[in-house]
Amino acid sequence: MAKECFVCKKTVVSGNQVSHSNKHNKRVWKPNLQRVKVVIEGTPQRISVCTRCLRSGKVERA
């Protein structure tokens, strides 16, 4: 599975999860990617697109 959006190049972001007692643990935030069939230059292809790009209409579904 792809780790970044085909349209906006949104990818995984790492940082710390901080508890109430201020303990720090490494964690990863992943984008909400969906495999969709999209028309690219007249041909339908399956690509990974984040839900924000789908909702805003940045891709034309096949």
Coordinates of C-alpha atoms in Angstrom, one line a residue:
M1 CA 0.0 0.0 0.0
A2 CA 1.3 3.5 -0.8
K3 CA 2.3 5.7 2.0
E4 CA 1.5 9.1 0.3
C5 CA -1.3 10.7 -1.6
F6 CA -0.8 10.8 -5.3
V7 CA -2.3 14.3 -5.6
C8 CA -1.1 16.4 -2.6
K9 CA 1.9 14.2 -1.6
K10 CA 0.6 14.0 2.0
T11 CA 2.7 11.4 3.8
V12 CA 3.3 9.9 7.3
V13 CA 4.3 12.3 10.1
S14 CA 6.1 11.2 13.2
G15 CA 6.2 12.8 16.7
N16 CA 5.5 12.1 20.3
Q17 CA 2.4 10.9 22.0
V18 CA 2.3 12.7 25.3
S19 CA 0.4 11.3 28.2
H20 CA -1.2 13.1 31.1
S21 CA 1.8 12.3 33.2
N22 CA 4.0 13.9 30.4
K23 CA 5.6 10.6 29.3
H24 CA 6.7 10.8 25.7
N25 CA 6.3 7.8 23.3
K26 CA 7.1 7.9 19.6
R27 CA 4.1 7.5 17.3
V28 CA 3.2 7.9 13.7
W29 CA 0.2 9.8 12.1
K30 CA -0.9 8.2 8.8
P31 CA -2.9 9.9 6.1
N32 CA -6.4 8.5 5.4
L33 CA -5.6 7.0 2.0
Q34 CA -8.1 5.2 -0.3
R35 CA -7.4 3.1 -3.4
V36 CA -9.6 4.6 -6.1
K37 CA -9.8 4.2 -9.8
V38 CA -9.0 7.6 -11.4
V39 CA -8.8 8.9 -14.9
I40 CA -5.2 10.1 -15.6
E41 CA -4.5 11.5 -19.2
G42 CA -7.6 9.6 -20.5
T43 CA -6.7 6.2 -19.0
P44 CA -8.2 4.8 -15.8
Q45 CA -5.6 3.9 -13.1
R46 CA -5.8 2.7 -9.5
I47 CA -4.0 5.1 -7.2
S48 CA -3.9 6.0 -3.5
V49 CA -5.6 9.3 -2.8
C50 CA -6.3 10.9 0.6
T51 CA -9.9 11.6 1.5
R52 CA -9.4 15.4 1.6
C53 CA -8.4 15.3 -2.1
L54 CA -11.4 13.1 -2.9
R55 CA -13.8 15.3 -1.1
S56 CA -12.5 18.6 -2.6
G57 CA -12.8 17.2 -6.1
K58 CA -9.1 17.3 -7.0
V59 CA -9.4 13.9 -8.8
E60 CA -11.8 12.7 -11.5
R61 CA -13.0 9.2 -10.7
A62 CA -13.3 6.6 -13.5

